[in-house]
PDB file of C-alpha atoms and ligand atoms in Angstrom:
ATOM      1  CA  MET A 171     -23.061 -13.872  22.888  1.00 92.00           C
ATOM      2  CA  GLU A 172     -22.639 -12.542  19.462  1.00 98.00           C
ATOM      3  CA  ARG A 173     -18.790 -13.276  18.499  1.00 98.00           C
ATOM      4  CA  VAL A 174     -15.836 -11.834  16.263  1.00 98.00           C
ATOM      5  CA  LEU A 175     -12.972 -13.619  15.484  1.00 98.00           C
ATOM      6  CA  VAL A 176      -9.777 -11.012  15.687  1.00 98.00           C
ATOM      7  CA  THR A 177      -6.896 -12.387  13.119  1.00 98.00           C
ATOM      8  CA  ARG A 178      -3.642 -11.532  15.021  1.00 98.00           C
ATOM      9  CA  ALA A 179      -2.514 -10.527  18.744  1.00 98.00           C
ATOM     10  CA  LEU A 180      -3.859  -6.312  18.772  1.00 98.00           C
ATOM     11  CA  PRO A 181      -3.439  -4.599  22.604  1.00 98.00           C
ATOM     12  CA  ASP A 182      -6.029  -4.747  24.391  1.00 97.00           C
ATOM     13  CA  ASP A 183      -6.988  -1.573  24.490  1.00 98.00           C
ATOM     14  CA  TRP A 184      -7.873  -1.678  20.559  1.00 98.00           C
ATOM     15  CA  LEU A 185     -10.592  -3.719  21.181  1.00 98.00           C
ATOM     16  CA  GLU A 186     -12.463  -2.473  23.810  1.00 98.00           C
ATOM     17  CA  PRO A 187     -15.063  -1.063  22.168  1.00 98.00           C
ATOM     18  CA  LEU A 188     -15.886  -4.403  21.231  1.00 98.00           C
ATOM     19  CA  ALA A 189     -15.051  -5.974  24.485  1.00 98.00           C
ATOM     20  CA  ALA A 190     -17.930  -2.635  25.886  1.00 98.00           C
ATOM     21  CA  ALA A 191     -20.303  -3.717  22.635  1.00 98.00           C
ATOM     22  CA  GLY A 192     -20.965  -7.350  24.824  1.00 98.00           C
ATOM     23  CA  LEU A 193     -19.314  -8.615  22.120  1.00 98.00           C
ATOM     24  CA  GLU A 194     -17.017 -11.976  23.056  1.00 98.00           C
ATOM     25  CA  LEU A 195     -13.596 -11.434  21.159  1.00 98.00           C
ATOM     26  CA  ASP A 196     -11.866 -14.852  19.767  1.00 98.00           C
ATOM     27  CA  VAL A 197      -8.109 -13.241  19.481  1.00 98.00           C
ATOM     28  CA  ILE A 198      -5.486 -15.389  17.139  1.00 98.00           C
ATOM     29  CA  GLU A 199      -3.203 -14.328  18.871  1.00 97.00           C
ATOM     30  CA  GLN A 200      -0.264 -14.277  16.594  1.00 96.00           C
ATOM     31  CA  ASP A 201       1.404 -11.335  14.532  1.00 93.00           C
ATOM     32  CA  GLU A 202       1.747 -13.099  11.418  1.00 93.00           C
ATOM     33  CA  ALA A 203      -0.405 -13.850   8.859  1.00 94.00           C
ATOM     34  CA  PRO A 204      -3.316 -17.433   9.335  1.00 97.00           C
ATOM     35  CA  SER A 205      -3.327 -19.424   7.377  1.00 97.00           C
ATOM     36  CA  ASP A 206      -6.079 -19.958   5.411  1.00 98.00           C
ATOM     37  CA  GLU A 207      -7.598 -23.077   6.905  1.00 98.00           C
ATOM     38  CA  LEU A 208      -6.622 -21.819  10.518  1.00 98.00           C
ATOM     39  CA  LEU A 209      -8.983 -18.643   9.830  1.00 98.00           C
ATOM     40  CA  ARG A 210     -11.548 -21.382   8.051  1.00 98.00           C
ATOM     41  CA  SER A 211     -11.342 -23.117  11.823  1.00 98.00           C
ATOM     42  CA  ARG A 212     -12.469 -20.284  14.073  1.00 98.00           C
ATOM     43  CA  ALA A 213     -14.584 -18.365  11.579  1.00 98.00           C
ATOM     44  CA  PRO A 214     -17.931 -20.872  12.432  1.00 98.00           C
ATOM     45  CA  GLY A 215     -20.139 -19.054  14.758  1.00 98.00           C
ATOM     46  CA  CYS A 216     -19.283 -15.660  14.291  1.00 98.00           C
ATOM     47  CA  ALA A 217     -20.587 -12.713  13.545  1.00 98.00           C
ATOM     48  CA  ALA A 218     -17.682 -10.177  12.389  1.00 98.00           C
ATOM     49  CA  LEU A 219     -14.139 -10.930  11.610  1.00 98.00           C
ATOM     50  CA  LEU A 220     -11.489  -8.122  12.051  1.00 98.00           C
ATOM     51  CA  VAL A 221      -9.411  -8.721   9.385  1.00 98.00           C
ATOM     52  CA  MET A 222      -5.625  -7.846   8.118  1.00 98.00           C
ATOM     53  CA  LEU A 223      -4.156  -7.201   4.526  1.00 96.00           C
ATOM     54  CA  GLY A 224      -2.595 -10.511   4.484  1.00 90.00           C
ATOM     55  CA  ASP A 225      -5.655 -12.165   5.044  1.00 97.00           C
ATOM     56  CA  ARG A 226      -7.660 -13.743   2.014  1.00 98.00           C
ATOM     57  CA  VAL A 227     -11.545 -12.955   3.145  1.00 98.00           C
ATOM     58  CA  ASP A 228     -12.777 -15.713   0.171  1.00 98.00           C
ATOM     59  CA  ALA A 229     -16.293 -17.669   0.122  1.00 98.00           C
ATOM     60  CA  ALA A 230     -14.711 -20.730   1.395  1.00 98.00           C
ATOM     61  CA  LEU A 231     -14.149 -18.801   5.460  1.00 98.00           C
ATOM     62  CA  LEU A 232     -17.182 -17.094   4.265  1.00 98.00           C
ATOM     63  CA  ASP A 233     -19.298 -20.380   3.929  1.00 98.00           C
ATOM     64  CA  ALA A 234     -17.558 -21.683   6.587  1.00 98.00           C
ATOM     65  CA  ALA A 235     -18.177 -18.501   9.549  1.00 98.00           C
ATOM     66  CA  GLY A 236     -21.840 -19.241   8.228  1.00 98.00           C
ATOM     67  CA  ALA A 237     -25.298 -18.009   7.575  1.00 98.00           C
ATOM     68  CA  GLN A 238     -24.526 -15.732  10.720  1.00 98.00           C
ATOM     69  CA  LEU A 239     -22.137 -13.826  10.497  1.00 98.00           C
ATOM     70  CA  ARG A 240     -22.892 -10.250   9.026  1.00 98.00           C
ATOM     71  CA  ALA A 241     -19.426  -7.874   9.020  1.00 98.00           C
ATOM     72  CA  VAL A 242     -16.050  -8.125   8.023  1.00 98.00           C
ATOM     73  CA  ALA A 243     -13.829  -5.303   8.687  1.00 98.00           C
ATOM     74  CA  THR A 244      -9.859  -4.608   7.614  1.00 98.00           C
ATOM     75  CA  MET A 245      -6.969  -3.099   9.321  1.00 98.00           C
ATOM     76  CA  SER A 246      -5.983  -2.054   6.062  1.00 98.00           C
ATOM     77  CA  VAL A 247      -7.269   0.992   2.752  1.00 98.00           C
ATOM     78  CA  GLY A 248      -7.350  -2.068   0.244  1.00 98.00           C
ATOM     79  CA  VAL A 249      -8.682  -4.174   0.026  1.00 98.00           C
ATOM     80  CA  ASP A 250      -7.943  -6.437  -2.169  1.00 98.00           C
ATOM     81  CA  HIS A 251      -7.726  -9.817  -0.142  1.00 98.00           C
ATOM     82  CA  ILE A 252     -11.156  -9.580   0.690  1.00 98.00           C
ATOM     83  CA  GLU A 253     -14.101 -11.007  -1.718  1.00 98.00           C
ATOM     84  CA  LEU A 254     -16.610  -7.862  -1.984  1.00 98.00           C
ATOM     85  CA  ALA A 255     -19.251 -10.029  -4.870  1.00 98.00           C
ATOM     86  CA  ALA A 256     -18.874 -13.046  -2.589  1.00 98.00           C
ATOM     87  CA  CYS A 257     -19.171 -11.069   0.941  1.00 98.00           C
ATOM     88  CA  ARG A 258     -22.259  -8.982  -1.253  1.00 98.00           C
ATOM     89  CA  ALA A 259     -24.150 -12.481  -1.884  1.00 98.00           C
ATOM     90  CA  ARG A 260     -24.040 -13.370   1.451  1.00 98.00           C
ATOM     91  CA  GLY A 261     -24.454 -10.040   2.927  1.00 97.00           C
ATOM     92  CA  VAL A 262     -21.887  -9.142   4.299  1.00 98.00           C
ATOM     93  CA  ALA A 263     -21.391  -5.862   4.779  1.00 98.00           C
ATOM     94  CA  VAL A 264     -17.405  -4.949   4.399  1.00 98.00           C
ATOM     95  CA  ALA A 265     -15.988  -2.077   6.007  1.00 98.00           C
ATOM     96  CA  ASN A 266     -11.864  -1.235   5.498  1.00 98.00           C
ATOM     97  CA  THR A 267      -9.987   1.893   6.976  1.00 98.00           C
ATOM     98  CA  PRO A 268      -9.618   5.083   4.637  1.00 98.00           C
ATOM     99  CA  ASP A 269      -8.348   8.909   5.163  1.00 98.00           C
ATOM    100  CA  VAL A 270      -6.732   7.721   8.635  1.00 98.00           C
ATOM    101  CA  LEU A 271      -3.521   6.207   7.093  1.00 98.00           C
ATOM    102  CA  THR A 272      -3.826   9.101   4.341  1.00 98.00           C
ATOM    103  CA  ASP A 273      -0.811  10.850   5.515  1.00 98.00           C
ATOM    104  CA  ALA A 274       1.431   8.199   7.092  1.00 98.00           C
ATOM    105  CA  THR A 275       1.941   6.247   4.013  1.00 98.00           C
ATOM    106  CA  ALA A 276       2.312   9.479   1.458  1.00 99.00           C
ATOM    107  CA  ASP A 277       4.806  10.064   4.143  1.00 99.00           C
ATOM    108  CA  LEU A 278       6.441   6.663   3.630  1.00 99.00           C
ATOM    109  CA  ALA A 279       6.049   7.358   0.130  1.00 99.00           C
ATOM    110  CA  MET A 280       8.142  10.361  -0.038  1.00 98.00           C
ATOM    111  CA  ALA A 281      10.813   9.059   2.523  1.00 98.00           C
ATOM    112  CA  LEU A 282      11.732   6.452   0.012  1.00 98.00           C
ATOM    113  CA  LEU A 283      11.948   8.923  -2.578  1.00 98.00           C
ATOM    114  CA  LEU A 284      13.892  10.978  -0.771  1.00 98.00           C
ATOM    115  CA  ALA A 285      16.362   7.819   0.317  1.00 98.00           C
ATOM    116  CA  LEU A 286      16.265   7.581  -3.830  1.00 98.00           C
ATOM    117  CA  ALA A 287      17.047  10.513  -4.673  1.00 98.00           C
ATOM    118  CA  ARG A 288      20.086  11.146  -2.112  1.00 98.00           C
ATOM    119  CA  ARG A 289      21.075   7.853  -2.023  1.00 97.00           C
ATOM    120  CA  LEU A 290      20.502   7.327   1.546  1.00 97.00           C
ATOM    121  CA  ALA A 291      20.904   3.213   1.499  1.00 96.00           C
ATOM    122  CA  GLU A 292      24.030   3.275   0.098  1.00 96.00           C
ATOM    123  CA  GLY A 293      25.682   6.017   2.413  1.00 97.00           C
ATOM    124  CA  GLU A 294      24.595   4.892   5.052  1.00 96.00           C
ATOM    125  CA  ALA A 295      26.233   0.769   3.742  1.00 96.00           C
ATOM    126  CA  LEU A 296      29.049   2.674   3.470  1.00 97.00           C
ATOM    127  CA  LEU A 297      29.846   4.211   5.793  1.00 98.00           C
ATOM    128  CA  ARG A 298      28.977   1.467   8.334  1.00 98.00           C
ATOM    129  CA  SER A 299      31.052  -0.988   5.796  1.00 98.00           C
ATOM    130  CA  GLY A 300      34.254   1.455   7.241  1.00 98.00           C
ATOM    131  CA  ALA A 301      34.973   1.812   3.451  1.00 98.00           C
ATOM    132  CA  TRP A 302      34.735   5.652   3.735  1.00 98.00           C
ATOM    133  CA  SER A 303      37.810   7.788   3.244  1.00 97.00           C
ATOM    134  CA  GLY A 304      35.546  11.014   3.525  1.00 98.00           C
ATOM    135  CA  TRP A 305      34.302  13.497   1.109  1.00 98.00           C
ATOM    136  CA  GLY A 306      34.386  13.713  -1.896  1.00 97.00           C
ATOM    137  CA  PRO A 307      33.013  15.432  -4.705  1.00 98.00           C
ATOM    138  CA  GLN A 308      31.736  13.347  -7.202  1.00 97.00           C
ATOM    139  CA  GLN A 309      31.291  11.309  -3.867  1.00 97.00           C
ATOM    140  CA  LEU A 310      27.562   9.255  -4.310  1.00 97.00           C
ATOM    141  CA  LEU A 311      25.396  12.355  -6.365  1.00 97.00           C
ATOM    142  CA  GLY A 312      22.188  12.302  -6.074  1.00 97.00           C
ATOM    143  CA  ARG A 313      18.918  13.695  -7.500  1.00 96.00           C
ATOM    144  CA  ASP A 314      17.187  17.242  -6.976  1.00 97.00           C
ATOM    145  CA  LEU A 315      13.734  17.043  -7.151  1.00 98.00           C
ATOM    146  CA  ALA A 316      13.298  20.382  -7.388  1.00 97.00           C
ATOM    147  CA  ALA A 317      11.763  20.650 -10.622  1.00 94.00           C
ATOM    148  CA  ALA A 318      11.914  16.871 -11.128  1.00 98.00           C
ATOM    149  CA  ARG A 319       8.798  15.055 -12.755  1.00 98.00           C
ATOM    150  CA  VAL A 320       6.362  13.010 -10.934  1.00 98.00           C
ATOM    151  CA  LEU A 321       3.838  10.651 -12.040  1.00 98.00           C
ATOM    152  CA  ILE A 322       1.003  10.066  -9.456  1.00 98.00           C
ATOM    153  CA  ILE A 323      -0.565   6.747 -11.432  1.00 98.00           C
ATOM    154  CA  GLY A 324      -3.491   6.577  -8.631  1.00 98.00           C
ATOM    155  CA  PRO A 325      -3.847  10.332  -7.651  1.00 98.00           C
ATOM    156  CA  GLY A 326      -6.560   8.971  -4.737  1.00 97.00           C
ATOM    157  CA  ARG A 327      -6.636  10.144  -0.961  1.00 98.00           C
ATOM    158  CA  ILE A 328      -2.891   9.090  -1.158  1.00 98.00           C
ATOM    159  CA  GLY A 329      -1.932  10.047  -4.273  1.00 98.00           C
ATOM    160  CA  SER A 330      -3.331  13.281  -4.288  1.00 98.00           C
ATOM    161  CA  ALA A 331      -1.183  13.861  -0.227  1.00 98.00           C
ATOM    162  CA  PHE A 332       2.140  12.631  -1.655  1.00 98.00           C
ATOM    163  CA  ALA A 333       1.434  14.842  -5.077  1.00 98.00           C
ATOM    164  CA  ARG A 334       1.110  17.892  -2.424  1.00 98.00           C
ATOM    165  CA  ARG A 335       4.820  16.913  -0.505  1.00 98.00           C
ATOM    166  CA  VAL A 336       6.706  16.132  -3.388  1.00 98.00           C
ATOM    167  CA  VAL A 337       5.256  19.571  -4.972  1.00 98.00           C
ATOM    168  CA  ALA A 338       6.544  21.154  -1.060  1.00 98.00           C
ATOM    169  CA  PHE A 339       9.755  20.152  -2.338  1.00 98.00           C
ATOM    170  CA  GLY A 340       9.482  22.319  -5.997  1.00 98.00           C
ATOM    171  CA  ALA A 341       8.340  18.655  -7.916  1.00 98.00           C
ATOM    172  CA  ARG A 342       5.975  18.893 -10.841  1.00 98.00           C
ATOM    173  CA  VAL A 343       3.165  17.110 -10.602  1.00 98.00           C
ATOM    174  CA  ALA A 344       1.800  14.838 -12.695  1.00 98.00           C
ATOM    175  CA  TYR A 345      -0.693  12.077 -12.506  1.00 98.00           C
ATOM    176  CA  HIS A 346      -3.202   9.125 -14.397  1.00 98.00           C
ATOM    177  CA  GLY A 347      -6.372   8.145 -13.109  1.00 97.00           C
ATOM    178  CA  ARG A 348      -9.022   6.927 -14.286  1.00 94.00           C
ATOM    179  CA  ARG A 349     -10.735  10.626 -13.798  1.00 95.00           C
ATOM    180  CA  ARG A 350      -9.584  14.364 -14.301  1.00 97.00           C
ATOM    181  CA  ARG A 351      -9.800  16.028 -10.799  1.00 97.00           C
ATOM    182  CA  PRO A 352     -10.308  19.437 -11.084  1.00 98.00           C
ATOM    183  CA  GLU A 353      -9.607  20.245  -7.411  1.00 97.00           C
ATOM    184  CA  LEU A 354      -5.310  18.530  -7.784  1.00 97.00           C
ATOM    185  CA  GLU A 355      -5.098  20.602 -10.909  1.00 98.00           C
ATOM    186  CA  ALA A 356      -6.210  23.748  -9.440  1.00 98.00           C
ATOM    187  CA  GLU A 357      -4.489  22.989  -6.017  1.00 98.00           C
ATOM    188  CA  LEU A 358      -1.148  21.821  -6.949  1.00 98.00           C
ATOM    189  CA  GLY A 359      -0.416  22.569 -11.109  1.00 98.00           C
ATOM    190  CA  ALA A 360      -0.945  19.130 -11.608  1.00 98.00           C
ATOM    191  CA  HIS A 361      -0.556  18.001 -14.917  1.00 98.00           C
ATOM    192  CA  PHE A 362      -3.382  15.405 -15.839  1.00 98.00           C
ATOM    193  CA  GLU A 363      -2.197  12.803 -18.621  1.00 98.00           C
ATOM    194  CA  ALA A 364      -4.629  10.580 -20.216  1.00 98.00           C
ATOM    195  CA  GLU A 365      -2.864   7.967 -21.516  1.00 98.00           C
ATOM    196  CA  LEU A 366      -0.800   6.171 -19.280  1.00 98.00           C
ATOM    197  CA  ASP A 367       2.207   4.808 -21.857  1.00 98.00           C
ATOM    198  CA  THR A 368       2.402   8.816 -23.016  1.00 98.00           C
ATOM    199  CA  ALA A 369       3.139   9.521 -19.311  1.00 98.00           C
ATOM    200  CA  LEU A 370       5.968   6.983 -19.112  1.00 98.00           C
ATOM    201  CA  THR A 371       8.176   8.719 -21.754  1.00 98.00           C
ATOM    202  CA  ARG A 372       7.826  12.057 -19.338  1.00 98.00           C
ATOM    203  CA  ALA A 373       8.046  11.116 -15.999  1.00 98.00           C
ATOM    204  CA  GLU A 374      11.780  11.480 -14.565  1.00 98.00           C
ATOM    205  CA  VAL A 375       9.858   9.259 -10.851  1.00 98.00           C
ATOM    206  CA  LEU A 376       7.059   7.655 -11.054  1.00 99.00           C
ATOM    207  CA  SER A 377       4.566   6.404  -7.995  1.00 99.00           C
ATOM    208  CA  LEU A 378       1.609   4.169  -7.379  1.00 99.00           C
ATOM    209  CA  HIS A 379      -0.803   4.448  -5.264  1.00 98.00           C
ATOM    210  CA  ALA A 380      -3.781   2.973  -7.829  1.00 98.00           C
ATOM    211  CA  PRO A 381      -5.654  -0.484  -6.129  1.00 98.00           C
ATOM    212  CA  LEU A 382      -5.200  -3.992  -7.434  1.00 98.00           C
ATOM    213  CA  THR A 383      -7.929  -4.801  -8.993  1.00 97.00           C
ATOM    214  CA  GLU A 384      -7.406  -7.494 -12.325  1.00 97.00           C
ATOM    215  CA  ALA A 385      -7.199  -4.160 -13.584  1.00 97.00           C
ATOM    216  CA  THR A 386      -4.152  -3.541 -12.471  1.00 98.00           C
ATOM    217  CA  HIS A 387      -2.457  -6.213 -12.232  1.00 98.00           C
ATOM    218  CA  HIS A 388       0.948  -5.731 -14.134  1.00 98.00           C
ATOM    219  CA  LEU A 389      -0.046  -2.432 -14.676  1.00 98.00           C
ATOM    220  CA  LEU A 390       3.793  -2.255 -14.509  1.00 98.00           C
ATOM    221  CA  ASP A 391       4.753  -4.907 -17.106  1.00 98.00           C
ATOM    222  CA  ALA A 392       8.098  -5.687 -18.737  1.00 98.00           C
ATOM    223  CA  ARG A 393       7.096  -2.949 -21.933  1.00 98.00           C
ATOM    224  CA  ARG A 394       5.961  -0.141 -19.580  1.00 98.00           C
ATOM    225  CA  LEU A 395       9.139  -0.394 -17.499  1.00 98.00           C
ATOM    226  CA  ARG A 396      10.874  -0.161 -20.805  1.00 98.00           C
ATOM    227  CA  LEU A 397       8.193   3.900 -21.397  1.00 98.00           C
ATOM    228  CA  LEU A 398      10.284   5.160 -18.932  1.00 98.00           C
ATOM    229  CA  PRO A 399      12.847   7.360 -19.465  1.00 98.00           C
ATOM    230  CA  ARG A 400      16.698   5.560 -18.982  1.00 98.00           C
ATOM    231  CA  GLY A 401      17.327   6.549 -15.144  1.00 98.00           C
ATOM    232  CA  ALA A 402      14.174   7.021 -13.876  1.00 98.00           C
ATOM    233  CA  LEU A 403      13.161   5.676 -10.010  1.00 98.00           C
ATOM    234  CA  LEU A 404       9.682   4.107  -8.757  1.00 99.00           C
ATOM    235  CA  VAL A 405       8.013   4.396  -5.646  1.00 99.00           C
ATOM    236  CA  ASN A 406       5.416   1.789  -4.434  1.00 99.00           C
ATOM    237  CA  THR A 407       3.985   2.222  -1.563  1.00 98.00           C
ATOM    238  CA  ALA A 408       0.576   0.689  -2.695  1.00 98.00           C
ATOM    239  CA  ARG A 409       0.311  -2.897  -3.992  1.00 98.00           C
ATOM    240  CA  GLY A 410       3.394  -5.051  -5.110  1.00 98.00           C
ATOM    241  CA  PRO A 411       1.508  -7.166  -8.313  1.00 98.00           C
ATOM    242  CA  LEU A 412       0.474  -3.613  -9.590  1.00 98.00           C
ATOM    243  CA  VAL A 413       4.551  -4.010 -10.586  1.00 98.00           C
ATOM    244  CA  ASP A 414       5.898  -7.005 -12.309  1.00 98.00           C
ATOM    245  CA  GLU A 415       8.630  -7.674 -10.155  1.00 98.00           C
ATOM    246  CA  ALA A 416      10.509 -10.005 -12.374  1.00 98.00           C
ATOM    247  CA  ALA A 417      10.300  -7.344 -15.065  1.00 98.00           C
ATOM    248  CA  LEU A 418      11.399  -4.744 -12.586  1.00 98.00           C
ATOM    249  CA  VAL A 419      14.740  -6.796 -11.002  1.00 98.00           C
ATOM    250  CA  GLU A 420      16.061  -6.238 -14.493  1.00 98.00           C
ATOM    251  CA  ALA A 421      15.302  -2.864 -14.786  1.00 98.00           C
ATOM    252  CA  LEU A 422      16.854  -2.133 -12.353  1.00 98.00           C
ATOM    253  CA  ARG A 423      20.314  -4.719 -12.907  1.00 97.00           C
ATOM    254  CA  ASP A 424      21.212  -2.750 -16.253  1.00 97.00           C
ATOM    255  CA  GLY A 425      20.192   0.310 -15.077  1.00 97.00           C
ATOM    256  CA  HIS A 426      17.215   1.321 -17.220  1.00 98.00           C
ATOM    257  CA  LEU A 427      16.063   2.262 -14.215  1.00 98.00           C
ATOM    258  CA  ALA A 428      18.766   3.865 -10.992  1.00 97.00           C
ATOM    259  CA  GLY A 429      16.696   3.210  -8.309  1.00 98.00           C
ATOM    260  CA  ALA A 430      13.461   1.547  -6.639  1.00 98.00           C
ATOM    261  CA  GLY A 431      11.614   2.108  -2.806  1.00 98.00           C
ATOM    262  CA  LEU A 432       9.958  -0.208  -2.276  1.00 99.00           C
ATOM    263  CA  ASP A 433       7.248  -1.027   0.511  1.00 98.00           C
ATOM    264  CA  VAL A 434       4.973  -4.012  -1.422  1.00 98.00           C
ATOM    265  CA  PHE A 435       5.705  -6.836  -2.981  1.00 98.00           C
ATOM    266  CA  GLU A 436       4.074  -9.474  -5.424  1.00 98.00           C
ATOM    267  CA  ARG A 437       4.468 -12.536  -2.880  1.00 97.00           C
ATOM    268  CA  GLU A 438       4.612 -11.113   0.689  1.00 97.00           C
ATOM    269  CA  PRO A 439       6.116 -12.004   2.830  1.00 96.00           C
ATOM    270  CA  ALA A 440       8.645 -13.171  -0.227  1.00 97.00           C
ATOM    271  CA  VAL A 441      10.482 -10.554  -1.327  1.00 98.00           C
ATOM    272  CA  HIS A 442      12.048 -11.195  -4.676  1.00 98.00           C
ATOM    273  CA  PRO A 443      15.888 -12.554  -4.531  1.00 98.00           C
ATOM    274  CA  GLY A 444      16.874 -10.372  -7.195  1.00 98.00           C
ATOM    275  CA  LEU A 445      16.141  -7.832  -5.524  1.00 98.00           C
ATOM    276  CA  LEU A 446      18.062  -8.540  -2.515  1.00 98.00           C
ATOM    277  CA  THR A 447      21.508  -8.209  -4.113  1.00 95.00           C
ATOM    278  CA  LEU A 448      20.646  -4.852  -5.567  1.00 97.00           C
ATOM    279  CA  PRO A 449      22.266  -1.264  -4.353  1.00 94.00           C
ATOM    280  CA  ASN A 450      20.320   0.843  -5.996  1.00 92.00           C
ATOM    281  CA  VAL A 451      16.783  -0.091  -4.091  1.00 98.00           C
ATOM    282  CA  VAL A 452      15.173   0.936  -0.930  1.00 98.00           C
ATOM    283  CA  LEU A 453      13.255  -2.242   0.517  1.00 98.00           C
ATOM    284  CA  LEU A 454      10.780  -1.738   3.680  1.00 98.00           C
ATOM    285  CA  PRO A 455       7.824  -4.951   5.410  1.00 98.00           C
ATOM    286  CA  HIS A 456       5.104  -3.098   3.973  1.00 98.00           C
ATOM    287  CA  LEU A 457       5.315   0.209   6.456  1.00 98.00           C
ATOM    288  CA  GLY A 458       2.707   2.083   4.743  1.00 98.00           C
ATOM    289  CA  SER A 459       0.817   2.734   7.725  1.00 98.00           C
ATOM    290  CA  ALA A 460       2.736   1.885  10.828  1.00 98.00           C
ATOM    291  CA  THR A 461       2.721   4.169  13.392  1.00 98.00           C
ATOM    292  CA  GLN A 462       1.052   4.842  16.673  1.00 98.00           C
ATOM    293  CA  GLY A 463      -1.322   6.953  15.982  1.00 98.00           C
ATOM    294  CA  THR A 464      -2.800   5.951  12.491  1.00 98.00           C
ATOM    295  CA  ARG A 465      -2.844   1.904  13.725  1.00 98.00           C
ATOM    296  CA  ARG A 466      -5.527   2.877  16.359  1.00 98.00           C
ATOM    297  CA  ALA A 467      -7.014   5.232  14.365  1.00 98.00           C
ATOM    298  CA  MET A 468      -7.139   1.979  11.731  1.00 98.00           C
ATOM    299  CA  ALA A 469      -8.794  -0.522  14.683  1.00 98.00           C
ATOM    300  CA  ASP A 470     -11.152   1.816  15.987  1.00 98.00           C
ATOM    301  CA  LEU A 471     -12.559   1.931  12.406  1.00 98.00           C
ATOM    302  CA  ALA A 472     -13.012  -1.405  12.297  1.00 98.00           C
ATOM    303  CA  THR A 473     -14.382  -1.829  15.680  1.00 98.00           C
ATOM    304  CA  GLY A 474     -16.883   1.008  15.103  1.00 98.00           C
ATOM    305  CA  ALA A 475     -17.890  -0.321  11.807  1.00 98.00           C
ATOM    306  CA  ILE A 476     -17.925  -4.055  13.663  1.00 98.00           C
ATOM    307  CA  ASN A 477     -20.331  -2.398  16.604  1.00 98.00           C
ATOM    308  CA  ALA A 478     -22.365  -0.243  13.903  1.00 98.00           C
ATOM    309  CA  VAL A 479     -23.189  -3.198  10.932  1.00 98.00           C
ATOM    310  CA  LEU A 480     -24.004  -5.642  14.835  1.00 98.00           C
ATOM    311  CA  ARG A 481     -26.298  -2.784  15.382  1.00 97.00           C
ATOM    312  CA  GLY A 482     -28.056  -2.291  11.744  1.00 97.00           C
ATOM    313  CA  ALA A 483     -26.392   0.654  11.687  1.00 97.00           C
ATOM    314  CA  SER A 484     -24.778   1.863   7.926  1.00 96.00           C
ATOM    315  CA  PRO A 485     -20.785   3.426   9.061  1.00 97.00           C
ATOM    316  CA  GLU A 486     -19.777   5.615   6.892  1.00 96.00           C
ATOM    317  CA  ASN A 487     -17.143   3.662   6.145  1.00 97.00           C
ATOM    318  CA  LEU A 488     -19.115   0.656   4.670  1.00 98.00           C
ATOM    319  CA  ILE A 489     -16.895  -0.467   1.244  1.00 96.00           C
ATOM    320  CA  SER A 490     -20.417   0.298  -0.955  1.00 79.00           C
ATOM    321  CA  SER A 491     -18.991  -1.420  -4.188  1.00 57.00           C
TER     322      SER A 491
HETATM  323  C1  GLV B 537      -2.307  -1.038   3.808  1.00 61.74           C
HETATM  324  O1  GLV B 537      -1.330  -1.747   2.563  1.00 61.74           O
HETATM  325  C2  GLV B 537      -3.900  -0.447   3.782  1.00 61.74           C
HETATM  326  O2  GLV B 537      -3.885  -0.773   2.295  1.00 61.74           O
HETATM  327  O3  GLV B 537      -4.016  -0.686   4.864  1.00 61.74           O
END
């Protein structure tokens, strides 16, 4: 019987497709990410690994698993935790979960933007503190999204879905990415910005949707954060290391940025202590795809990919690079 290592506790019905295919399941029954050592100790002999975005899949884990390993499926769209070249070199197929989490993640980015623009966290804190003395004409004034200039870095599936949402709120959209997206320009009147530095100088709101690669690590460093106009808002639902978090804290502290809505952090689950004390940030524990329907759909894609690879097929959600 072939064995699949599942790196987190998951509902039985999510794993049913693997059991129904006659696979033996070895589930690490915990919610938090297992250590590298624990992963390496459980991987030997497995035909497939069902992993999450906090699990490092590197050459050491693949070698610990052994030559019979044929598939790694991750319940995430991001694959920055997986050494793709090491998988390719060992003939291990890698699958992710695109499409099914697009709306949930774009919704969360929109929620963060609305929370920032209308200062929801500050308002709620005021009310809960008991210090609210009633309606005031200048109290907690926020921003209008109508006509705001929103820059999207990484206009892929989630970036495009976010663009549709902000356009519905009346904002104007510009985007920066590796290639031009004529369909986005035609559909939303989105403006292509070829030069990132120039684009930043024009953005009142910046939302990040790029994958994390060597090229995008600290894409927003201290210099680029300062290119944003004073008072800009930043939303990050992509990956924390796209932003130099220490530089971000400085830019928020001295008021260069008016606020940041962050669902992802540079060293998850650690959060820069400076962020925790700032009133003008909204911080979420990486909830982008966290809806019941979306997570179930992600599980179905991941288990479907494992079943397909193990019976010699090539599912659509294989990573090709
Ligand atoms: C979430 O961050 C994902 O990559 O799915």
